[in-house]
XYZ file of C-alpha atoms in Angstrom:
362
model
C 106.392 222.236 -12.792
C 108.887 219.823 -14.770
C 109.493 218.262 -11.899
C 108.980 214.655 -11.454
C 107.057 213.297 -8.555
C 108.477 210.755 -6.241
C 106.214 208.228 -4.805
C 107.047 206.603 -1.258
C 106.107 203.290 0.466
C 104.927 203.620 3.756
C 107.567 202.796 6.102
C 106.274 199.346 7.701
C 106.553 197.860 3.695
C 109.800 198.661 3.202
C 111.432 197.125 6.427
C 108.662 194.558 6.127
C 109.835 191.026 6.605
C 109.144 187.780 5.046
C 109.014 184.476 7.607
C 111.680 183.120 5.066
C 114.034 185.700 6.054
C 112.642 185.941 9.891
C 113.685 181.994 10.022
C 116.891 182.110 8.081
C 118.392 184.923 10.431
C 116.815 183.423 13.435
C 118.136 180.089 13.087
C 121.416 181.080 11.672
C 122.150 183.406 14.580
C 121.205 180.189 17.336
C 123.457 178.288 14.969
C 126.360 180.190 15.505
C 125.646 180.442 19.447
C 125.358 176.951 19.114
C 129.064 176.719 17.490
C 130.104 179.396 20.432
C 128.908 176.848 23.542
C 130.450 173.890 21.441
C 133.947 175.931 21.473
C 133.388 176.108 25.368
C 132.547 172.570 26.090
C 135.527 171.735 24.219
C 138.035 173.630 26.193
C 136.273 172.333 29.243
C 136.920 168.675 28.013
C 140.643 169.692 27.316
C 140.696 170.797 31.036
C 139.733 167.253 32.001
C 136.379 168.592 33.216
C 133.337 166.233 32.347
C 130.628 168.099 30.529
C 127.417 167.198 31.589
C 124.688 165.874 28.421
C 122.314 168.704 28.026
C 119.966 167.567 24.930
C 117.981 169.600 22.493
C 114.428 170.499 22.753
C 112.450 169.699 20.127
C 111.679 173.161 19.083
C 115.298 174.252 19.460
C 115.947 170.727 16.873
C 113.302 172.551 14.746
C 114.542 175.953 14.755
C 118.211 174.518 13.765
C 116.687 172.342 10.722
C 114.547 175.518 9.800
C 118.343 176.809 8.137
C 118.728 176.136 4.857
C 122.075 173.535 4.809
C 121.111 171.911 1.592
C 120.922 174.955 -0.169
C 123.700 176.860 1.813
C 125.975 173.441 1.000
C 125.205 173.340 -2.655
C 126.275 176.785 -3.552
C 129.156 175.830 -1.202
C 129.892 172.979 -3.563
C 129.599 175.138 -6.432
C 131.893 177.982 -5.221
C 134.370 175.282 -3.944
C 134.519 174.087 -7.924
C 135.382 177.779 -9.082
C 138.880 177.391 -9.947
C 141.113 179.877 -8.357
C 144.412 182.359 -9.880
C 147.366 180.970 -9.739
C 148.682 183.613 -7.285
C 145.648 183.326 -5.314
C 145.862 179.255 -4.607
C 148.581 179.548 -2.108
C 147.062 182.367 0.356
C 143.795 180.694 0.305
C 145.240 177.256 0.929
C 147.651 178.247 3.555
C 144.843 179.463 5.613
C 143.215 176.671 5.145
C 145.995 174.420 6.184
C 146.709 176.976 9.184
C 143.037 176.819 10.184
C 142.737 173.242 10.438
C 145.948 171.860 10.934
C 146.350 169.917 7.639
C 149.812 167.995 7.131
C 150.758 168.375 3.215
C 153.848 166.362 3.372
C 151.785 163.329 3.655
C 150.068 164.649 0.499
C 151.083 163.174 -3.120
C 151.358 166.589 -4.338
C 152.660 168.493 -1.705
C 152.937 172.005 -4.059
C 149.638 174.187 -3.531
C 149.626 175.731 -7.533
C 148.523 172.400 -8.712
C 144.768 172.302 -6.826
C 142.768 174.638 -9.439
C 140.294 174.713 -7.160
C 138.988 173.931 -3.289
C 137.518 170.923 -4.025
C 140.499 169.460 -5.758
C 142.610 170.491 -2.608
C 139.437 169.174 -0.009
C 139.978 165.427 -1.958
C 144.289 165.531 -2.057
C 145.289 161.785 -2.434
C 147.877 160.750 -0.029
C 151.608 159.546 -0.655
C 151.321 155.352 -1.340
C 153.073 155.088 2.109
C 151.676 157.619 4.275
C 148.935 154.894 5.133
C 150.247 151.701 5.860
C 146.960 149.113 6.240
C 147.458 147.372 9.343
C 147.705 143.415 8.385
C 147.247 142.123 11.812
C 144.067 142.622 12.956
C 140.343 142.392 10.885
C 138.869 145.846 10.915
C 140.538 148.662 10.431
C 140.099 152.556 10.483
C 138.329 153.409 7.263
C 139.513 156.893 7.777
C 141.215 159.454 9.762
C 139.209 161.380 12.104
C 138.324 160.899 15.749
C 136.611 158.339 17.843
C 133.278 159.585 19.352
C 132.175 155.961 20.300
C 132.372 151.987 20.286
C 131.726 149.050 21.493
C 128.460 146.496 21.607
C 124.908 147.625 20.539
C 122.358 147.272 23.412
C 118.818 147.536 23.431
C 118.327 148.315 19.758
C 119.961 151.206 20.419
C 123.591 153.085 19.619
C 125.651 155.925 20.743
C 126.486 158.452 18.978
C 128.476 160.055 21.561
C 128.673 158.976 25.527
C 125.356 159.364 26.585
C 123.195 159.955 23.199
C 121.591 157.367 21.661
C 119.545 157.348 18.059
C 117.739 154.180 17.048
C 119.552 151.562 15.156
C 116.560 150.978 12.867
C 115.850 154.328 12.324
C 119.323 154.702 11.303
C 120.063 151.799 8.670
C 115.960 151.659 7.818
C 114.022 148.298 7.524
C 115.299 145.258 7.295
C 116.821 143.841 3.976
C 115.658 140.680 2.070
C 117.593 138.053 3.190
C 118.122 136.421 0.353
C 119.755 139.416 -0.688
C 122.085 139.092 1.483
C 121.800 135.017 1.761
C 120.914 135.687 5.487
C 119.278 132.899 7.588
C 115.685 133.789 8.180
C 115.732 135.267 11.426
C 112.814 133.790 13.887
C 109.675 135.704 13.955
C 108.742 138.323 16.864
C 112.752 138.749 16.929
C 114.234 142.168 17.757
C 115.394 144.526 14.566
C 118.749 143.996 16.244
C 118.665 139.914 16.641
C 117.700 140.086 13.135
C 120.627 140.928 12.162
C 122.955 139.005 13.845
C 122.938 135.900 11.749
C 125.330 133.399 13.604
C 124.621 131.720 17.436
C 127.407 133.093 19.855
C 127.742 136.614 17.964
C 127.147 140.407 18.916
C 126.562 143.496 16.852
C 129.386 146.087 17.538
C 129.636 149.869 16.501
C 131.997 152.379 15.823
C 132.127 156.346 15.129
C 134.598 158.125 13.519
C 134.530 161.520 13.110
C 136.229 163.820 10.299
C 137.436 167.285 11.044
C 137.871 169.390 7.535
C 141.678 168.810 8.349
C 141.499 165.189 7.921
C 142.186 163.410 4.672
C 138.279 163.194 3.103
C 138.601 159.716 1.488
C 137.700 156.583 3.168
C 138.355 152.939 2.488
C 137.609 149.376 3.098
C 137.661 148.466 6.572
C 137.867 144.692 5.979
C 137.543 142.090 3.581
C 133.767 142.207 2.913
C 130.873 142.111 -0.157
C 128.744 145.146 -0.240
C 124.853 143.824 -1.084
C 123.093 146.678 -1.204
C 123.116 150.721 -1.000
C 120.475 152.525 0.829
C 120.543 156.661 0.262
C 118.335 158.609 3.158
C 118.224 162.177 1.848
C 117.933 164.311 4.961
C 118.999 167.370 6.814
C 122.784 168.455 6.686
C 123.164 169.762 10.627
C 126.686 169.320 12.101
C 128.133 166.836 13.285
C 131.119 167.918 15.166
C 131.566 166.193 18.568
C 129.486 168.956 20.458
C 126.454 168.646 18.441
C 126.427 165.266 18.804
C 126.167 165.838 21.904
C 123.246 168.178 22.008
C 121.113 166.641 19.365
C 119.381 163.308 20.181
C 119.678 161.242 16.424
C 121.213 163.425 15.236
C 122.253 161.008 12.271
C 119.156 159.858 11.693
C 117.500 163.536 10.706
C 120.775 163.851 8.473
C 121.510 162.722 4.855
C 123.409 159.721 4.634
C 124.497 156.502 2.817
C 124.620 153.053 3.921
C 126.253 150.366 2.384
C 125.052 146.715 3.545
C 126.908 143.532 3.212
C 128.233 140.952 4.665
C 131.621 139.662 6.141
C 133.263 136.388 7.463
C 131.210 136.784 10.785
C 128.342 137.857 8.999
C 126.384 141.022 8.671
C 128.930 144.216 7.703
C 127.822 147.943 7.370
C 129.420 150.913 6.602
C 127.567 154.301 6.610
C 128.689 158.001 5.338
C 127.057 160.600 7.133
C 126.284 163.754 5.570
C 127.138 167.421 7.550
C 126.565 171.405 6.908
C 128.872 171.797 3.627
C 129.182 167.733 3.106
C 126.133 167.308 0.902
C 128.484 165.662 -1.797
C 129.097 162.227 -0.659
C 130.841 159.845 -3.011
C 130.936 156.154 -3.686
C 133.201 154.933 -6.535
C 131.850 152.078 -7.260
C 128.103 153.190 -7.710
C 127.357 155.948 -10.415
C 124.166 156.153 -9.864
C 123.732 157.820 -6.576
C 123.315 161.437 -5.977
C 123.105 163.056 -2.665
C 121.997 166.345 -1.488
C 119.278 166.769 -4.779
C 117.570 169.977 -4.594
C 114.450 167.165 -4.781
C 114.257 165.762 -1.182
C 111.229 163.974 0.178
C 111.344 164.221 4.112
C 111.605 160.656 5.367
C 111.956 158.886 2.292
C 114.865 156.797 1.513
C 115.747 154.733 -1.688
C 117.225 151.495 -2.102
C 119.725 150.275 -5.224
C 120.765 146.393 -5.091
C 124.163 145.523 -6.247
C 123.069 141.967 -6.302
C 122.016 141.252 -9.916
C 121.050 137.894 -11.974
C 124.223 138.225 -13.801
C 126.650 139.088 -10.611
C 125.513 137.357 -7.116
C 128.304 137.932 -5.222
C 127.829 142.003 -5.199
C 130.861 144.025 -4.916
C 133.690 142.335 -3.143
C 135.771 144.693 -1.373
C 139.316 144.306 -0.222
C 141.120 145.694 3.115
C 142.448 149.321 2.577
C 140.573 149.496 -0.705
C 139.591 152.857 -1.831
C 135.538 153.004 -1.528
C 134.732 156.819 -1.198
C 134.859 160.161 -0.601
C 133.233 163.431 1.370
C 133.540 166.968 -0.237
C 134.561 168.049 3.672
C 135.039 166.631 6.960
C 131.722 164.479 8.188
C 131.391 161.369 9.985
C 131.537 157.254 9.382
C 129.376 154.949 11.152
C 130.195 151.165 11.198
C 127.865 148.344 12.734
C 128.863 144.815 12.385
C 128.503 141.234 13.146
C 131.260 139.400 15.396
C 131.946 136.456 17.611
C 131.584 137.897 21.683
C 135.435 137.885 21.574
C 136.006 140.517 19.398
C 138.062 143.269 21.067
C 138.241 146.900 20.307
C 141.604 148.640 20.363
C 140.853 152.057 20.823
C 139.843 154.734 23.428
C 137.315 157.193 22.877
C 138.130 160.441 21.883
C 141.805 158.815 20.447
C 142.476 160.510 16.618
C 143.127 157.567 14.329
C 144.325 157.714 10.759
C 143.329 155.290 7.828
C 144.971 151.904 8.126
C 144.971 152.022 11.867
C 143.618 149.088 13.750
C 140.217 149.028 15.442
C 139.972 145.821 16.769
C 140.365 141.891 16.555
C 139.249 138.434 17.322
């Protein structure tokens, strides 16, 4: 007959599935049951109801890695640069704003036609006043967000949130030269963290701050200080929201993330930007050179960029309140510092702060 044949696959080849796919579905579904128990503990800590810390097993740690972030957070970035209609910028930014609770007066351009895009509305610059830099005390908020945690580092080790530690050399890596940063030589056999406090009488202090994607993305100067050195960690991009900081034991050590080393008027200053899911893009303005969240990432690899040079010794002075950088969403900024044992923190944890806000004094 003229009739053409058609030729079938057996059954089991046509439903048959990859361990790509098996892995992607599998650890995107315990993601999102993940996000469901994090929405729970939450309303349980609104109740005034203390959540006990349940951590992550290591397969479970595993099994959340096995998603693809980087990849799902670069065609994130990429979609968030497609600029939008005109008469489709205000629905989409009004849910936005609805969903997260953003406050556009304090915006310099309060009118939602002008952002062509998502990123452009993500980054918004603020009205010159709707930050005042608090003058009276020597570290301030670098951003808004919430606090997870403060206060002195113990042990070598800090917390992330009450009751989860990650290791503070894991976190900022090996040691810098000193004469980079024209440290004292720190006696041998020392501690990682007595190695970096550099002056007799001092402590090394901490502080989290958390951004929700509601909160202005930029972040700033916390103090007067000189910034040495950059050191880039490409990593995983898990969440970092409050609850999973929670559940996941270092959890900012597996993730990508920048730190910026220098030093202060008590001596040694950090400042680290914390990648998250959808916050591979994390910008400094002041260094051109660095990329995060390559598609080429080397699992426990890190690499270093001195701004320390023959021709400039004094690295990159940075004033109070200065603009430094920016996230592409919410994420998280970690700061661990050097400071006489008087140095008091004004906060509480779990207080939102904005940018400019005090964090503490001598």
């Amino acid at each position: 007959t003229d009739r053409k044949k058609l030729h079938t696959a057996p059954v089991g080849q046509v439903f048959r599935l990859r361990p790509f796919h098996v892995l992607v579905a599998t650890g995107g579904g315990y993601a999102g049951y993940r996000k469901y128990e994090d929405y729970k503990l939450e309303q349980l800590e609104k109740r005034g109801i203390e959540v006990p810390v349940k951590l992550a097993s290591e397969w479970e740690v595993a099994l959340y890695k096995s998603v693809p972030t980087r990849l799902l957070s670069r065609a994130w970035g990429r979609l968030n640069q497609v600029e939008l209609p005109t008469w489709l910028r205000k629905p989409v930014y009004s849910l936005y704003i609805w969903t997260f609770g953003v406050n556009m007066k304090e915006a310099a351009v309060e009118d939602l036609h002008h952002y062509r895009n998502l990123s452009e509305f993500f980054r918004r610059k603020l009205k010159p006043q709707a930050r005042p830099v608090c003058c009276l005390h020597s570290v301030i908020s670098p951003s808004d967000g919430k606090i997870l945690n403060f206060g002195q580092v113990k042990n070598c080790e800090v917390e992330q949130v009450k009751g989860v530690t990650y290791s503070l050399e894991s976190f900022l890596g090996p040691r810098i030269c000193t004469e980079e940063l024209h440290f004292s030589q720190a006696p041998p056999g020392n501690s990682f963290q007595q190695q970096l406090v550099t002056k007799e009488g001092n402590e090394l202090y901490h502080c989290v701050i958390y951004l929700a994607p509601g909160d202005y993305h930029c972040f700033h100067s916390p103090t007067d200080w000189r910034v040495s050195h950059r050191r880039h960690f490409p990593g995983s991009l898990m969440s970092v929201n409050p609850g999973v900081a929670r559940w996941i034991k270092e959890l900012f050590c597996h993730n990508e993330r920048v730190v910026l080393t220098g030093d202060w008027k008590h001596g040694f200053f950090s400042l680290t930007a914390v990648g998250a899911t959808n916050v591979g893009s994390i910008r400094i303005y002041f260094d051109q050179d660095l990329h995060t969240n390559s598609p080429r990432y080397s699992k426990g690899s890190y690499n270093d960029f001195s701004f320390v040079s023959n021709n400039n010794k004094e690295g990159i002075p940075m004033r109070k309140g200065e603009h430094l950088g920016e996230f592409n969403l919410g994420s998280t900024i970690v700061l661990i510092f050097e400071a006489p044992r008087d140095f008091k923190f004004h906060l509480k944890a779990g207080q939102k702060i904005r940018f400019g806000e005090a964090l503490g004094s001598l």
